[in-house]
Coordinates of C-alpha atoms and ligand atoms in Angstrom, one line a residue:
X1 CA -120.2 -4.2 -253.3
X2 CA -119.6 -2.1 -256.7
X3 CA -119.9 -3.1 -259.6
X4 CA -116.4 -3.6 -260.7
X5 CA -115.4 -4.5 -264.4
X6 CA -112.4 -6.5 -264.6
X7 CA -109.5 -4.9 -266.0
X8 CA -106.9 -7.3 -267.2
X9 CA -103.6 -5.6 -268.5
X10 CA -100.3 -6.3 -270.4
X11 CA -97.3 -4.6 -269.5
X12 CA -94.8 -5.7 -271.9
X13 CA -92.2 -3.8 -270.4
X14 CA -88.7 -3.0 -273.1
X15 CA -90.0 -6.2 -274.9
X16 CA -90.8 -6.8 -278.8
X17 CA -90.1 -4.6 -282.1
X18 CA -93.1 -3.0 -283.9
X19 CA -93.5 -5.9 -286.1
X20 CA -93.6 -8.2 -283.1
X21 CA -95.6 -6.0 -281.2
X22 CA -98.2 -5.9 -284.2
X23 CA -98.4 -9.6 -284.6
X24 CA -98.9 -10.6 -281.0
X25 CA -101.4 -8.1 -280.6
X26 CA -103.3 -9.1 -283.4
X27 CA -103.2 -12.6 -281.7
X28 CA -104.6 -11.1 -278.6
X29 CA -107.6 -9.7 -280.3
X30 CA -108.2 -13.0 -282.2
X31 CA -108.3 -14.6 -279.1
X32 CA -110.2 -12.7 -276.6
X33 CA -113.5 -11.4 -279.0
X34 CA -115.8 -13.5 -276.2
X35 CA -113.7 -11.8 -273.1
X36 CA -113.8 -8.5 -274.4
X37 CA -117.5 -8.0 -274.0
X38 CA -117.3 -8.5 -269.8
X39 CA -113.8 -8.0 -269.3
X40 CA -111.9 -4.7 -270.0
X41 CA -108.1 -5.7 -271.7
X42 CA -105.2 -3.5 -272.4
X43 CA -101.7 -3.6 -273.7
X44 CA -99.1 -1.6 -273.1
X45 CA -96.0 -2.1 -275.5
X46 CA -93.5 0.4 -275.3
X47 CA -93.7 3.9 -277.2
X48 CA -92.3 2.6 -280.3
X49 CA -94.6 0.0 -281.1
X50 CA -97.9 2.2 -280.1
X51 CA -98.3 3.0 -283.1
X52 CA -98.4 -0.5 -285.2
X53 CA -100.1 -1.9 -281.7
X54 CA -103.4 0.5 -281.9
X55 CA -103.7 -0.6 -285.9
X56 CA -103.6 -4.1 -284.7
X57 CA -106.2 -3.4 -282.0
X58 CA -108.2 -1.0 -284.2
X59 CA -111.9 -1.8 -283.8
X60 CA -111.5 -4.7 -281.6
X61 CA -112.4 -3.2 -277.4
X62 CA -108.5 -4.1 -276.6
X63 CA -107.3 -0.7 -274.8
X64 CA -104.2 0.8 -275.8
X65 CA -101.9 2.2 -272.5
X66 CA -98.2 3.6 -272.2
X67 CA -95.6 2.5 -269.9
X68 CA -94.8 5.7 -268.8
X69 CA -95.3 9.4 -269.5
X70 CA -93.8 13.4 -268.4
X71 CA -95.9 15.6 -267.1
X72 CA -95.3 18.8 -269.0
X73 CA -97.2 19.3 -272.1
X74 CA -94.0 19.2 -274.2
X75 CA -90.7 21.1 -274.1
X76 CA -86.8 19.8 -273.7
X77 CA -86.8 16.2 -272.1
X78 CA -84.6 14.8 -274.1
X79 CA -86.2 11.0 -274.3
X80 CA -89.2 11.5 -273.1
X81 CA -93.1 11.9 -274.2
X82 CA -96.1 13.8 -273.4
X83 CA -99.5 12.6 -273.0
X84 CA -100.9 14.4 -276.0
X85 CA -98.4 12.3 -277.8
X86 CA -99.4 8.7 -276.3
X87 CA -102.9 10.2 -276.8
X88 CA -102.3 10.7 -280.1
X89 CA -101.4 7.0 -281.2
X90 CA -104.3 6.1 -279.0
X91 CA -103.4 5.3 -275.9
X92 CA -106.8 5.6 -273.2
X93 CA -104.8 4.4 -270.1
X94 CA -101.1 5.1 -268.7
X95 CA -99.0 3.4 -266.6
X96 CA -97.5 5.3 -264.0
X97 CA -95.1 4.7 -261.0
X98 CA -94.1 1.3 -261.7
X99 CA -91.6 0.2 -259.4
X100 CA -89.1 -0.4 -261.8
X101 CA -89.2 3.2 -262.9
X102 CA -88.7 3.8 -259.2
X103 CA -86.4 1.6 -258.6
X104 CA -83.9 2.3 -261.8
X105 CA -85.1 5.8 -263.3
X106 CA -84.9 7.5 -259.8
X107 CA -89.1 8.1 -259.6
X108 CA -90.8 9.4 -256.8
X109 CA -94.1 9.9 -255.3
X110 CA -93.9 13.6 -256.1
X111 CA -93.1 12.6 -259.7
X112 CA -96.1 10.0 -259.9
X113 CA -98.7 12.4 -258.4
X114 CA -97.1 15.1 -261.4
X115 CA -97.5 12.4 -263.9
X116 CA -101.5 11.5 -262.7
X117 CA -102.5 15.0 -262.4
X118 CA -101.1 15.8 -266.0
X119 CA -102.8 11.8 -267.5
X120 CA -106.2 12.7 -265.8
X121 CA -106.6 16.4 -267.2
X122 CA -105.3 15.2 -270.8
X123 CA -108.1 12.6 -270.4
X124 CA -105.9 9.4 -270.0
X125 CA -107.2 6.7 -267.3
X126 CA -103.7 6.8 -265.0
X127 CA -102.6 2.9 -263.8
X128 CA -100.9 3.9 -260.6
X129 CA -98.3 1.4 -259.2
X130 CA -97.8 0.7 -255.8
X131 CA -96.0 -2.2 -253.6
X132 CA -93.5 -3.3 -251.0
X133 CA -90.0 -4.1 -251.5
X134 CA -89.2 -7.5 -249.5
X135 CA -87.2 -5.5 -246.8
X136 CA -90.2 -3.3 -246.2
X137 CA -92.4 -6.2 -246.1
X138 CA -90.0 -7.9 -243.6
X139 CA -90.2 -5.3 -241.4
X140 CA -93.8 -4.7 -241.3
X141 CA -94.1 -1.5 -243.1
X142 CA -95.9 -2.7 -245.8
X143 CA -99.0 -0.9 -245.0
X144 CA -97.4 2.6 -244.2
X145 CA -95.6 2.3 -247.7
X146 CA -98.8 1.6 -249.3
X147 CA -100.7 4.6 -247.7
X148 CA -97.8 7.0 -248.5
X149 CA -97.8 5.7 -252.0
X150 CA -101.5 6.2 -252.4
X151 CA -101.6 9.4 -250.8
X152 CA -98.7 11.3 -252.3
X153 CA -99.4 9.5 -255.8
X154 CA -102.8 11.1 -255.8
X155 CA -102.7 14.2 -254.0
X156 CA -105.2 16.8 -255.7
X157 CA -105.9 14.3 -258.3
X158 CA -109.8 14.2 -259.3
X159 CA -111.7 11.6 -259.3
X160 CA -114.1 11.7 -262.5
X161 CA -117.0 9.1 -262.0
X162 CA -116.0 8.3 -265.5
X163 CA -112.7 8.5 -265.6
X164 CA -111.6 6.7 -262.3
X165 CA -107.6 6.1 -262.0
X166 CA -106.8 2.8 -261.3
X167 CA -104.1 1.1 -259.4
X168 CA -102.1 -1.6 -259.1
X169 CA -100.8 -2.8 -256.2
X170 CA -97.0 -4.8 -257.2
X171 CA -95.1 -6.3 -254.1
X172 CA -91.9 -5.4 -255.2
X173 CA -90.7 -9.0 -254.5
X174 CA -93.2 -11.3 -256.2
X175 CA -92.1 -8.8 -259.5
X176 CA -90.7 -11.8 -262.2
X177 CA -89.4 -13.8 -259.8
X178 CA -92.2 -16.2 -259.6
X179 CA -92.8 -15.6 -256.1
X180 CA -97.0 -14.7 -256.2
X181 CA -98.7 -12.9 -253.1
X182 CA -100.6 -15.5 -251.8
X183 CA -104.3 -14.3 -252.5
X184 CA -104.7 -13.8 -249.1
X185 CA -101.9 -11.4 -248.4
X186 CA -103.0 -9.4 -252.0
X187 CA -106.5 -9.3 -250.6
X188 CA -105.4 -7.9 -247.6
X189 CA -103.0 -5.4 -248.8
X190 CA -105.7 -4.0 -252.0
X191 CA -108.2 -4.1 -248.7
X192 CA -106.1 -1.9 -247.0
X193 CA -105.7 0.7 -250.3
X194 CA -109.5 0.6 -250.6
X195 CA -109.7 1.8 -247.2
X196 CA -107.3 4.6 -247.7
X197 CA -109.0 5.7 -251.1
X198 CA -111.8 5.6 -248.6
X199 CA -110.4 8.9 -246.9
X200 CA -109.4 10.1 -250.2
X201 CA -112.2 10.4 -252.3
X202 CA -115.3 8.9 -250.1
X203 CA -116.6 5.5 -249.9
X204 CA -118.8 5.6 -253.5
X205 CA -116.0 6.5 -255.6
X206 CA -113.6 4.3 -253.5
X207 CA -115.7 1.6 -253.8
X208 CA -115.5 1.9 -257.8
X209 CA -111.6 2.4 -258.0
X210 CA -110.4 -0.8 -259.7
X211 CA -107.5 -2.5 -257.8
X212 CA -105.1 -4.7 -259.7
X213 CA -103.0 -7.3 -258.5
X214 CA -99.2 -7.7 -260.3
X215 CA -96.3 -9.8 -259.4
X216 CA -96.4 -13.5 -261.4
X217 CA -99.8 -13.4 -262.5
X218 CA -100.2 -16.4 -264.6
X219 CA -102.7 -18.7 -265.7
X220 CA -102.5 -21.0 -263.0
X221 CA -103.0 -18.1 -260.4
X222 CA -105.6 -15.9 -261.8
X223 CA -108.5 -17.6 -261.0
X224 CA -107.7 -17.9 -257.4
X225 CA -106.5 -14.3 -257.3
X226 CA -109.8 -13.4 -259.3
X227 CA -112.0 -14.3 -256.4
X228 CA -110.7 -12.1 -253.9
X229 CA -113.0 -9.2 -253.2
X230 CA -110.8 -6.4 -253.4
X231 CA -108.5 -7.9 -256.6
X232 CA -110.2 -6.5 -260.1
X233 CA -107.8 -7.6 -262.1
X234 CA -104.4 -7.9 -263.1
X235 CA -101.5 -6.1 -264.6
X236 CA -98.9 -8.8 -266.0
X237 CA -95.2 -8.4 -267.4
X238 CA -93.9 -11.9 -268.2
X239 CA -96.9 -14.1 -268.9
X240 CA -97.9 -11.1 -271.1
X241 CA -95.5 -12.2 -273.4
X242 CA -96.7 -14.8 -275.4
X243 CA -100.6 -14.2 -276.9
X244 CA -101.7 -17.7 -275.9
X245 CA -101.1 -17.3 -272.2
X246 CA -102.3 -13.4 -272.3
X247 CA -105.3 -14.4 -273.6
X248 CA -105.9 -16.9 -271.2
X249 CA -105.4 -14.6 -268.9
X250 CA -107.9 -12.3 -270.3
X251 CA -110.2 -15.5 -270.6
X252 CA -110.2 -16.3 -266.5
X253 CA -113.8 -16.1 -266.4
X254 CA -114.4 -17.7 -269.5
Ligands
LIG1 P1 -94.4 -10.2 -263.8 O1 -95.8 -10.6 -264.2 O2 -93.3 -10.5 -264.8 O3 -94.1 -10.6 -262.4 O4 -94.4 -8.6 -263.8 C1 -95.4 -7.9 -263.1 C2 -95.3 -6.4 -263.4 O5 -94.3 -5.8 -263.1 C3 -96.4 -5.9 -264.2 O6 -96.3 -4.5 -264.3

């Protein structure tokens, strides 16, 4: 199996002010400076507090990512932001796809795969979201959502051996409502993307993809979830919250 660094990620979602972004980050760093050396961490506040989050995270191998990004260059969107722009407060990663931009902000696939294409060639490592609402799962069509997802999401998007796009795979209905995928039924579903990367991009470079899990990650979860083959981390809104419980987070293996 590769060789897959785990990637451990905050989403904080339209949570904290600058100052409170600052702070809790600064927390983060103090308490993860053993993790960060085997684990990779990022946190993604939202655009306002990028800023006053990379000074915070200056220096210390916490990863800086944006919730969300357009796909032209620049130009009138009124309210939204370019990756040169995240890029320039010093943001490495992007979140893109997440279901509630897809479920509220009217996303679609054709929008995410826009969004990757324009992260990767700015030079941004894309976090692409994918998942099942409950209905879908109900009816068994998880696994044709998930390959239409993956496939439209990253149609024509390269993969760079060092620059990799990663997803995220977020059943819709384990999303903050404390319901977790079992870690059997997340193995099986990030087994199922890995095999559809497979025909993407070959078996190496699928092989290297990391696969995070999302929906109620919390300490008491992640370690189960952890040994799954397929699961390489975690992408976390809620328990992302408050530093102590991030951190653990970040700490799993510790
Ligand atoms: P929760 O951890 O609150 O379920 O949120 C998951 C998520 O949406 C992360 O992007």
């Amino acid at each position: 199996m590769a060789d897959r660094r785990p990637l451990i990620a905050a989403n904080w979602k339209m949570h904290k002010t600058p100052d409170e972004a600052f702070r809790d980050a600064s927390s983060i760093v103090e308490m993860t400076q053993q993790a960060v050396k085997t684990v990779d961490i990022l946190i993604a506040p939202s655009f306002v507090c990028l800023e006053r989050t990379a000074k915070a995270l200056s220096g210390s191998g916490v990863a800086l990512g944006s919730q969300n990004m357009h796909w032209e260059a620049y130009g009138a969107y009124t309210g939204e932001v370019s990756a040169s722009m995240i890029l320039a407060c010093g943001c490495t990663f992007v979140i893109l796809g997440h279901s509630e931009r897809r479920q509220y902000f009217g996303e679609t696939d054709k929008g995410v795969n826009l969004k990757t294409l324009a992260a990767v060639e700015a030079g941004l490592v894309p976090v692409v979201c994918v998942g099942e609402s409950l209905k879908e799962r109900e009816k068994g069509e998880t696994f044709n959502v998930l390959d239409r997802q993956v496939q439209e999401g990253l149609k024509n998007v390269p993969f760079k051996p060092d620059r990799l796009p990663v997803l995220a795979y977020e059943p819709i209905w384990a999303i903050g409502t404390g319901l977790t995928a079992t870690p059997e039924q997340a193995q099986q579903a990030h087994e199922h993307i890995r095999a559809g990367l497979e025909q993407i991009c070959g078996k190496t470079l699928a092989n290297s993809v990391r696969i995070l899990y999302g929906g109620s990650v919390k300490p008491a979860n992640i370690g189960q979830l952890m040994q799954m083959p397929d699961i390489d981390g975690a992408l976390v809104g809620g328990a992302s919250l408050e530093p102590a419980d991030f951190a653990s987070l970040a700490n799993f293996g510790q």
